[in-house]
PDB file of C-alpha atoms in Angstrom:
ATOM      1  CA  UNK A   1     103.029 -10.712 -95.696  1.00 73.00           C
ATOM      2  CA  UNK A   2     105.525 -12.828 -94.596  1.00 77.00           C
ATOM      3  CA  UNK A   3     103.547 -15.866 -93.799  1.00 75.00           C
ATOM      4  CA  UNK A   4     101.541 -15.327 -97.083  1.00 81.00           C
ATOM      5  CA  UNK A   5     105.153 -15.704 -98.791  1.00 81.00           C
ATOM      6  CA  UNK A   6     106.038 -17.777 -96.641  1.00 80.00           C
ATOM      7  CA  UNK A   7     102.918 -19.983 -97.584  1.00 82.00           C
ATOM      8  CA  UNK A   8     103.245 -18.845-101.651  1.00 83.00           C
ATOM      9  CA  UNK A   9     107.180 -20.426-101.583  1.00 84.00           C
ATOM     10  CA  UNK A  10     106.295 -23.858 -99.807  1.00 83.00           C
ATOM     11  CA  UNK A  11     103.040 -24.198-102.499  1.00 85.00           C
ATOM     12  CA  UNK A  12     105.079 -23.235-105.503  1.00 85.00           C
ATOM     13  CA  UNK A  13     107.639 -25.275-104.339  1.00 86.00           C
ATOM     14  CA  UNK A  14     105.638 -28.418-103.984  1.00 86.00           C
ATOM     15  CA  UNK A  15     104.218 -27.889-107.640  1.00 87.00           C
ATOM     16  CA  UNK A  16     107.942 -27.802-109.003  1.00 88.00           C
ATOM     17  CA  UNK A  17     108.733 -31.245-107.408  1.00 88.00           C
ATOM     18  CA  UNK A  18     105.045 -32.613-108.467  1.00 88.00           C
ATOM     19  CA  UNK A  19     106.208 -31.242-112.139  1.00 88.00           C
ATOM     20  CA  UNK A  20     109.498 -33.213-112.209  1.00 90.00           C
ATOM     21  CA  UNK A  21     107.754 -36.046-110.479  1.00 88.00           C
ATOM     22  CA  UNK A  22     105.721 -36.437-113.517  1.00 87.00           C
ATOM     23  CA  UNK A  23     108.544 -36.213-116.117  1.00 87.00           C
ATOM     24  CA  UNK A  24     110.647 -38.937-113.864  1.00 87.00           C
ATOM     25  CA  UNK A  25     107.464 -41.523-112.669  1.00 81.00           C
ATOM     26  CA  UNK A  26     108.730 -44.138-114.882  1.00 82.00           C
ATOM     27  CA  UNK A  27     112.586 -44.058-114.005  1.00 86.00           C
ATOM     28  CA  UNK A  28     111.707 -43.896-110.403  1.00 89.00           C
ATOM     29  CA  UNK A  29     109.977 -47.317-110.217  1.00 88.00           C
ATOM     30  CA  UNK A  30     108.131 -47.467-107.070  1.00 92.00           C
ATOM     31  CA  UNK A  31     105.848 -50.556-107.501  1.00 92.00           C
ATOM     32  CA  UNK A  32     103.345 -52.780-105.240  1.00 95.00           C
ATOM     33  CA  UNK A  33     105.485 -54.180-102.754  1.00 95.00           C
ATOM     34  CA  UNK A  34     107.041 -50.771-101.476  1.00 94.00           C
ATOM     35  CA  UNK A  35     103.689 -49.309-100.758  1.00 94.00           C
ATOM     36  CA  UNK A  36     102.734 -52.289 -98.799  1.00 94.00           C
ATOM     37  CA  UNK A  37     105.975 -51.969 -97.108  1.00 93.00           C
ATOM     38  CA  UNK A  38     105.291 -48.316 -96.477  1.00 91.00           C
ATOM     39  CA  UNK A  39     101.100 -49.214 -94.883  1.00 91.00           C
ATOM     40  CA  UNK A  40     102.732 -51.977 -92.811  1.00 92.00           C
ATOM     41  CA  UNK A  41     105.168 -49.682 -90.893  1.00 89.00           C
ATOM     42  CA  UNK A  42     102.350 -46.927 -90.415  1.00 86.00           C
ATOM     43  CA  UNK A  43     100.223 -49.793 -88.730  1.00 90.00           C
ATOM     44  CA  UNK A  44     103.033 -50.917 -87.125  1.00 90.00           C
ATOM     45  CA  UNK A  45     104.934 -47.711 -85.667  1.00 87.00           C
ATOM     46  CA  UNK A  46     101.011 -46.600 -85.039  1.00 85.00           C
ATOM     47  CA  UNK A  47      99.769 -49.586 -83.357  1.00 87.00           C
ATOM     48  CA  UNK A  48      96.775 -49.425 -85.840  1.00 88.00           C
ATOM     49  CA  UNK A  49      95.329 -52.238 -87.721  1.00 90.00           C
ATOM     50  CA  UNK A  50      94.073 -51.607 -91.587  1.00 90.00           C
ATOM     51  CA  UNK A  51      90.363 -51.365 -90.778  1.00 90.00           C
ATOM     52  CA  UNK A  52      91.143 -48.641 -88.232  1.00 89.00           C
ATOM     53  CA  UNK A  53      93.087 -46.957 -91.023  1.00 89.00           C
ATOM     54  CA  UNK A  54      90.359 -47.469 -94.078  1.00 89.00           C
ATOM     55  CA  UNK A  55      87.765 -45.809 -91.609  1.00 87.00           C
ATOM     56  CA  UNK A  56      90.197 -43.065 -90.921  1.00 86.00           C
ATOM     57  CA  UNK A  57      90.322 -42.482 -94.886  1.00 88.00           C
ATOM     58  CA  UNK A  58      86.867 -43.005 -95.447  1.00 87.00           C
ATOM     59  CA  UNK A  59      86.035 -40.498 -92.793  1.00 84.00           C
ATOM     60  CA  UNK A  60      87.939 -37.889 -94.740  1.00 84.00           C
ATOM     61  CA  UNK A  61      86.044 -39.453 -98.397  1.00 89.00           C
ATOM     62  CA  UNK A  62      89.206 -41.308 -99.675  1.00 89.00           C
ATOM     63  CA  UNK A  63      89.458 -44.788-100.659  1.00 92.00           C
ATOM     64  CA  UNK A  64      91.797 -47.221-100.103  1.00 92.00           C
ATOM     65  CA  UNK A  65      93.022 -47.122-103.983  1.00 93.00           C
ATOM     66  CA  UNK A  66      93.386 -43.600-104.197  1.00 93.00           C
ATOM     67  CA  UNK A  67      95.515 -43.900-100.690  1.00 92.00           C
ATOM     68  CA  UNK A  68      98.073 -46.062-102.340  1.00 93.00           C
ATOM     69  CA  UNK A  69      98.673 -44.073-104.720  1.00 92.00           C
ATOM     70  CA  UNK A  70      98.883 -41.194-102.803  1.00 89.00           C
ATOM     71  CA  UNK A  71     101.433 -43.137-100.934  1.00 92.00           C
ATOM     72  CA  UNK A  72     103.071 -43.967-104.070  1.00 92.00           C
ATOM     73  CA  UNK A  73     103.590 -40.416-105.130  1.00 89.00           C
ATOM     74  CA  UNK A  74     105.236 -39.880-101.669  1.00 90.00           C
ATOM     75  CA  UNK A  75     107.571 -42.412-102.203  1.00 92.00           C
ATOM     76  CA  UNK A  76     108.219 -41.565-105.735  1.00 92.00           C
ATOM     77  CA  UNK A  77     109.171 -38.048-104.587  1.00 90.00           C
ATOM     78  CA  UNK A  78     111.672 -39.020-101.498  1.00 90.00           C
ATOM     79  CA  UNK A  79     113.444 -41.292-104.558  1.00 91.00           C
ATOM     80  CA  UNK A  80     113.689 -38.386-106.996  1.00 91.00           C
ATOM     81  CA  UNK A  81     115.072 -36.261-104.075  1.00 89.00           C
ATOM     82  CA  UNK A  82     117.432 -39.478-103.045  1.00 87.00           C
ATOM     83  CA  UNK A  83     118.820 -38.872-106.627  1.00 87.00           C
ATOM     84  CA  UNK A  84     118.648 -35.622-107.869  1.00 89.00           C
ATOM     85  CA  UNK A  85     119.736 -33.828-103.892  1.00 91.00           C
ATOM     86  CA  UNK A  86     121.557 -36.507-102.530  1.00 88.00           C
ATOM     87  CA  UNK A  87     124.535 -37.101-104.866  1.00 85.00           C
ATOM     88  CA  UNK A  88     125.161 -33.223-104.398  1.00 90.00           C
ATOM     89  CA  UNK A  89     125.907 -33.551-100.873  1.00 92.00           C
ATOM     90  CA  UNK A  90     129.636 -33.378 -99.552  1.00 92.00           C
ATOM     91  CA  UNK A  91     130.629 -33.889 -95.817  1.00 93.00           C
ATOM     92  CA  UNK A  92     133.844 -33.169 -95.558  1.00 94.00           C
ATOM     93  CA  UNK A  93     135.682 -35.389 -92.609  1.00 93.00           C
ATOM     94  CA  UNK A  94     137.483 -32.103 -91.712  1.00 94.00           C
ATOM     95  CA  UNK A  95     134.159 -29.932 -91.139  1.00 94.00           C
ATOM     96  CA  UNK A  96     133.074 -33.056 -89.041  1.00 93.00           C
ATOM     97  CA  UNK A  97     135.841 -32.837 -86.831  1.00 92.00           C
ATOM     98  CA  UNK A  98     135.950 -28.741 -86.836  1.00 91.00           C
ATOM     99  CA  UNK A  99     132.428 -29.298 -85.661  1.00 88.00           C
ATOM    100  CA  UNK A 100     132.961 -31.657 -83.037  1.00 87.00           C
ATOM    101  CA  UNK A 101     135.872 -29.669 -81.772  1.00 86.00           C
ATOM    102  CA  UNK A 102     134.085 -26.487 -81.651  1.00 83.00           C
ATOM    103  CA  UNK A 103     131.186 -28.089 -79.745  1.00 78.00           C
ATOM    104  CA  UNK A 104     134.084 -28.866 -77.211  1.00 77.00           C
ATOM    105  CA  UNK A 105     135.336 -25.080 -76.818  1.00 71.00           C
ATOM    106  CA  UNK A 106     132.079 -23.668 -76.212  1.00 65.00           C
ATOM    107  CA  UNK A 107     131.172 -26.232 -73.366  1.00 56.00           C
ATOM    108  CA  UNK A 108     128.952 -29.144 -72.815  1.00 50.00           C
ATOM    109  CA  UNK A 109     126.161 -27.529 -73.929  1.00 61.00           C
ATOM    110  CA  UNK A 110     122.538 -29.398 -73.595  1.00 69.00           C
ATOM    111  CA  UNK A 111     121.576 -31.082 -76.744  1.00 80.00           C
ATOM    112  CA  UNK A 112     119.008 -29.529 -78.981  1.00 88.00           C
ATOM    113  CA  UNK A 113     116.398 -31.004 -80.893  1.00 92.00           C
ATOM    114  CA  UNK A 114     115.368 -28.769 -84.020  1.00 93.00           C
ATOM    115  CA  UNK A 115     111.597 -29.917 -85.302  1.00 96.00           C
ATOM    116  CA  UNK A 116     108.492 -29.416 -86.751  1.00 96.00           C
ATOM    117  CA  UNK A 117     104.937 -30.844 -86.216  1.00 97.00           C
ATOM    118  CA  UNK A 118     101.649 -31.354 -87.508  1.00 97.00           C
ATOM    119  CA  UNK A 119      98.425 -30.827 -84.730  1.00 97.00           C
ATOM    120  CA  UNK A 120      95.669 -32.279 -84.773  1.00 96.00           C
ATOM    121  CA  UNK A 121      93.568 -30.742 -82.240  1.00 95.00           C
ATOM    122  CA  UNK A 122      91.357 -32.683 -79.821  1.00 93.00           C
ATOM    123  CA  UNK A 123      88.732 -30.910 -78.762  1.00 87.00           C
ATOM    124  CA  UNK A 124      87.185 -30.907 -74.854  1.00 81.00           C
ATOM    125  CA  UNK A 125      83.659 -32.448 -76.095  1.00 77.00           C
ATOM    126  CA  UNK A 126      84.277 -34.976 -78.690  1.00 84.00           C
ATOM    127  CA  UNK A 127      83.825 -38.621 -77.959  1.00 89.00           C
ATOM    128  CA  UNK A 128      86.195 -41.898 -77.806  1.00 89.00           C
ATOM    129  CA  UNK A 129      85.050 -42.883 -81.092  1.00 88.00           C
ATOM    130  CA  UNK A 130      85.978 -39.289 -82.590  1.00 89.00           C
ATOM    131  CA  UNK A 131      89.095 -39.223 -80.750  1.00 91.00           C
ATOM    132  CA  UNK A 132      90.322 -43.093 -82.171  1.00 89.00           C
ATOM    133  CA  UNK A 133      89.284 -41.306 -85.292  1.00 89.00           C
ATOM    134  CA  UNK A 134      91.715 -38.552 -85.380  1.00 92.00           C
ATOM    135  CA  UNK A 135      94.380 -40.774 -83.681  1.00 93.00           C
ATOM    136  CA  UNK A 136      93.777 -42.991 -86.904  1.00 92.00           C
ATOM    137  CA  UNK A 137      93.660 -39.683 -89.138  1.00 92.00           C
ATOM    138  CA  UNK A 138      97.283 -38.549 -87.853  1.00 94.00           C
ATOM    139  CA  UNK A 139      98.858 -41.848 -88.310  1.00 93.00           C
ATOM    140  CA  UNK A 140      97.290 -41.804 -91.817  1.00 91.00           C
ATOM    141  CA  UNK A 141      99.419 -38.353 -92.144  1.00 92.00           C
ATOM    142  CA  UNK A 142     102.487 -40.124 -90.697  1.00 93.00           C
ATOM    143  CA  UNK A 143     102.511 -42.892 -93.153  1.00 91.00           C
ATOM    144  CA  UNK A 144     102.638 -40.130 -96.127  1.00 92.00           C
ATOM    145  CA  UNK A 145     105.216 -38.072 -94.376  1.00 93.00           C
ATOM    146  CA  UNK A 146     107.464 -41.288 -93.588  1.00 91.00           C
ATOM    147  CA  UNK A 147     106.959 -41.996 -97.402  1.00 89.00           C
ATOM    148  CA  UNK A 148     108.720 -38.450 -98.360  1.00 89.00           C
ATOM    149  CA  UNK A 149     105.814 -36.131 -98.303  1.00 90.00           C
ATOM    150  CA  UNK A 150     106.211 -32.376 -98.104  1.00 91.00           C
ATOM    151  CA  UNK A 151     106.424 -31.823 -94.045  1.00 93.00           C
ATOM    152  CA  UNK A 152     105.893 -28.012 -94.442  1.00 92.00           C
ATOM    153  CA  UNK A 153     103.102 -28.282 -97.382  1.00 91.00           C
ATOM    154  CA  UNK A 154     101.015 -30.994 -94.882  1.00 93.00           C
ATOM    155  CA  UNK A 155     101.745 -28.387 -92.367  1.00 94.00           C
ATOM    156  CA  UNK A 156     100.418 -25.902 -94.370  1.00 92.00           C
ATOM    157  CA  UNK A 157      96.904 -27.476 -95.203  1.00 92.00           C
ATOM    158  CA  UNK A 158      95.983 -29.879 -92.306  1.00 93.00           C
ATOM    159  CA  UNK A 159      97.967 -28.859 -88.680  1.00 95.00           C
ATOM    160  CA  UNK A 160      95.504 -27.067 -86.550  1.00 95.00           C
ATOM    161  CA  UNK A 161      99.041 -24.963 -84.941  1.00 94.00           C
ATOM    162  CA  UNK A 162      97.926 -22.058 -87.122  1.00 88.00           C
ATOM    163  CA  UNK A 163     100.712 -20.020 -84.789  1.00 90.00           C
ATOM    164  CA  UNK A 164     103.304 -21.910 -87.205  1.00 89.00           C
ATOM    165  CA  UNK A 165     102.037 -22.139 -90.719  1.00 86.00           C
ATOM    166  CA  UNK A 166     104.710 -24.689 -92.056  1.00 92.00           C
ATOM    167  CA  UNK A 167     104.841 -26.690 -88.693  1.00 94.00           C
ATOM    168  CA  UNK A 168     107.975 -25.067 -87.933  1.00 95.00           C
ATOM    169  CA  UNK A 169     109.152 -24.907 -83.941  1.00 95.00           C
ATOM    170  CA  UNK A 170     112.152 -23.940 -84.110  1.00 93.00           C
ATOM    171  CA  UNK A 171     114.940 -25.291 -81.500  1.00 92.00           C
ATOM    172  CA  UNK A 172     114.303 -26.215 -77.924  1.00 93.00           C
ATOM    173  CA  UNK A 173     116.394 -28.294 -75.295  1.00 89.00           C
ATOM    174  CA  UNK A 174     114.545 -30.581 -72.679  1.00 89.00           C
ATOM    175  CA  UNK A 175     112.174 -29.073 -70.175  1.00 90.00           C
ATOM    176  CA  UNK A 176     111.084 -26.464 -72.909  1.00 93.00           C
ATOM    177  CA  UNK A 177     107.920 -28.728 -74.497  1.00 95.00           C
ATOM    178  CA  UNK A 178     105.340 -30.752 -72.887  1.00 95.00           C
ATOM    179  CA  UNK A 179     106.723 -34.252 -71.766  1.00 95.00           C
ATOM    180  CA  UNK A 180     105.018 -36.713 -74.125  1.00 96.00           C
ATOM    181  CA  UNK A 181     105.870 -34.144 -77.022  1.00 97.00           C
ATOM    182  CA  UNK A 182     109.489 -33.733 -75.722  1.00 95.00           C
ATOM    183  CA  UNK A 183     110.600 -37.562 -75.413  1.00 95.00           C
ATOM    184  CA  UNK A 184     109.257 -38.246 -78.619  1.00 95.00           C
ATOM    185  CA  UNK A 185     111.452 -35.649 -80.140  1.00 95.00           C
ATOM    186  CA  UNK A 186     114.424 -36.531 -78.485  1.00 92.00           C
ATOM    187  CA  UNK A 187     114.024 -40.117 -79.662  1.00 92.00           C
ATOM    188  CA  UNK A 188     113.416 -39.229 -83.275  1.00 93.00           C
ATOM    189  CA  UNK A 189     116.755 -39.692 -85.359  1.00 89.00           C
ATOM    190  CA  UNK A 190     117.612 -36.479 -87.412  1.00 88.00           C
ATOM    191  CA  UNK A 191     115.244 -36.305 -90.825  1.00 88.00           C
ATOM    192  CA  UNK A 192     113.110 -38.686 -89.681  1.00 92.00           C
ATOM    193  CA  UNK A 193     109.223 -38.697 -88.772  1.00 95.00           C
ATOM    194  CA  UNK A 194     107.869 -39.859 -85.347  1.00 95.00           C
ATOM    195  CA  UNK A 195     104.909 -42.496 -84.394  1.00 94.00           C
ATOM    196  CA  UNK A 196     101.726 -40.214 -83.247  1.00 96.00           C
ATOM    197  CA  UNK A 197     102.292 -38.645 -80.390  1.00 96.00           C
ATOM    198  CA  UNK A 198      99.628 -37.858 -77.804  1.00 96.00           C
ATOM    199  CA  UNK A 199      99.557 -35.183 -75.578  1.00 95.00           C
ATOM    200  CA  UNK A 200      97.089 -32.649 -73.675  1.00 94.00           C
ATOM    201  CA  UNK A 201      96.591 -30.653 -76.868  1.00 95.00           C
ATOM    202  CA  UNK A 202      95.719 -33.577 -79.524  1.00 96.00           C
ATOM    203  CA  UNK A 203      97.661 -35.674 -81.642  1.00 97.00           C
ATOM    204  CA  UNK A 204     101.266 -34.606 -82.873  1.00 97.00           C
ATOM    205  CA  UNK A 205     103.225 -35.824 -85.729  1.00 97.00           C
ATOM    206  CA  UNK A 206     106.665 -34.914 -84.985  1.00 97.00           C
ATOM    207  CA  UNK A 207     109.832 -34.106 -88.235  1.00 96.00           C
ATOM    208  CA  UNK A 208     113.515 -33.534 -86.647  1.00 94.00           C
ATOM    209  CA  UNK A 209     114.748 -31.430 -89.081  1.00 91.00           C
ATOM    210  CA  UNK A 210     118.514 -30.971 -86.552  1.00 87.00           C
ATOM    211  CA  UNK A 211     119.940 -32.005 -83.391  1.00 84.00           C
ATOM    212  CA  UNK A 212     122.881 -29.809 -82.235  1.00 81.00           C
ATOM    213  CA  UNK A 213     125.053 -32.837 -80.346  1.00 74.00           C
ATOM    214  CA  UNK A 214     126.573 -31.667 -77.118  1.00 72.00           C
ATOM    215  CA  UNK A 215     130.341 -31.847 -77.038  1.00 72.00           C
ATOM    216  CA  UNK A 216     131.892 -35.805 -77.101  1.00 68.00           C
ATOM    217  CA  UNK A 217     134.896 -36.640 -74.900  1.00 74.00           C
ATOM    218  CA  UNK A 218     136.647 -37.209 -77.757  1.00 81.00           C
ATOM    219  CA  UNK A 219     136.892 -36.017 -81.741  1.00 86.00           C
ATOM    220  CA  UNK A 220     138.532 -39.155 -83.358  1.00 86.00           C
ATOM    221  CA  UNK A 221     136.741 -42.572 -83.481  1.00 87.00           C
ATOM    222  CA  UNK A 222     133.756 -43.040 -85.758  1.00 87.00           C
ATOM    223  CA  UNK A 223     131.318 -43.374 -82.906  1.00 85.00           C
ATOM    224  CA  UNK A 224     132.169 -40.369 -81.756  1.00 86.00           C
ATOM    225  CA  UNK A 225     131.806 -38.641 -84.715  1.00 90.00           C
ATOM    226  CA  UNK A 226     128.704 -39.473 -85.940  1.00 89.00           C
ATOM    227  CA  UNK A 227     126.209 -37.347 -84.578  1.00 86.00           C
ATOM    228  CA  UNK A 228     128.223 -34.486 -86.182  1.00 89.00           C
ATOM    229  CA  UNK A 229     128.232 -35.912 -89.556  1.00 91.00           C
ATOM    230  CA  UNK A 230     124.091 -36.153 -89.302  1.00 88.00           C
ATOM    231  CA  UNK A 231     123.841 -32.764 -88.276  1.00 87.00           C
ATOM    232  CA  UNK A 232     126.198 -31.383 -90.928  1.00 91.00           C
ATOM    233  CA  UNK A 233     124.547 -33.670 -93.764  1.00 91.00           C
ATOM    234  CA  UNK A 234     120.954 -32.349 -92.609  1.00 87.00           C
ATOM    235  CA  UNK A 235     122.118 -29.110 -93.003  1.00 88.00           C
ATOM    236  CA  UNK A 236     123.553 -29.469 -96.388  1.00 92.00           C
ATOM    237  CA  UNK A 237     120.594 -31.581 -97.263  1.00 89.00           C
ATOM    238  CA  UNK A 238     118.286 -28.324 -96.714  1.00 87.00           C
ATOM    239  CA  UNK A 239     120.389 -26.322 -98.314  1.00 90.00           C
ATOM    240  CA  UNK A 240     120.744 -28.370-101.289  1.00 92.00           C
ATOM    241  CA  UNK A 241     117.034 -29.329-101.421  1.00 90.00           C
ATOM    242  CA  UNK A 242     116.345 -25.143-101.198  1.00 89.00           C
ATOM    243  CA  UNK A 243     118.861 -24.659-104.229  1.00 92.00           C
ATOM    244  CA  UNK A 244     117.328 -27.372-106.300  1.00 91.00           C
ATOM    245  CA  UNK A 245     113.582 -26.234-106.128  1.00 89.00           C
ATOM    246  CA  UNK A 246     115.034 -22.695-107.237  1.00 90.00           C
ATOM    247  CA  UNK A 247     116.425 -23.919-109.779  1.00 91.00           C
ATOM    248  CA  UNK A 248     113.263 -25.832-110.513  1.00 89.00           C
ATOM    249  CA  UNK A 249     111.155 -22.343-110.513  1.00 87.00           C
ATOM    250  CA  UNK A 250     113.502 -21.075-112.605  1.00 86.00           C
ATOM    251  CA  UNK A 251     113.216 -23.531-115.310  1.00 82.00           C
ATOM    252  CA  UNK A 252     109.985 -23.251-115.466  1.00 79.00           C
ATOM    253  CA  UNK A 253     109.899 -19.069-115.218  1.00 71.00           C
ATOM    254  CA  UNK A 254     111.834 -19.744-118.692  1.00 61.00           C
ATOM    255  CA  UNK A 255     109.832 -22.494-120.258  1.00 60.00           C
ATOM    256  CA  UNK A 256     106.461 -20.598-119.006  1.00 55.00           C
ATOM    257  CA  UNK A 257     107.889 -17.599-120.741  1.00 55.00           C
ATOM    258  CA  UNK A 258     109.071 -19.371-124.023  1.00 47.00           C
TER     259      UNK A 258
END
């Protein structure tokens, strides 16, 4: 029951944000240059050329125009969240300092990364060409996720890791994941999506939701406090995002009943 509830929540949340997007699309002003930038970025990050990306889309029955439209709506989604959610986030300097000090008292614990992933599985019998097509498909997903797509909703639909329907892997230290995966997860900034990573299981796209920083030597300079600020910001971003989606649900529920 719990998994089903999670699945429903993800789907309803995604629908709510889509409705809100339709109302605000004009105001968000996402244009062709924004879409071009997103495509350039994905090709660069994943070492792909345009032909490979187009072939991956073709395999899924999607045209270049449809893909651009899809990317546009992901960028709009990210902007909408910027407008509606980021303005509510306040990180107090005292809290940042507090977190830094707290880490110092509980010893120099190992750095932990909290992440989600989407896996496209490579099967033993696949040809080199099929594997290459899968890599391009993973890169296409990576572009949409980087642009602002809902990671949990994408994991639900596209990931071959059925053990975590929303893609969430929780938090882990070094040495707990396969090497390539670990390196990518530890190198990805909080709130960002990694380039496509190849492991023995297949191709992964990783999103880092939090990084629990180990204690700094002091808690004074901007440099020392920066990582703790990011950590708190990301936590608050997730809280506010949940609240916002909840408000949208309440509003929609009222609209449905009226």
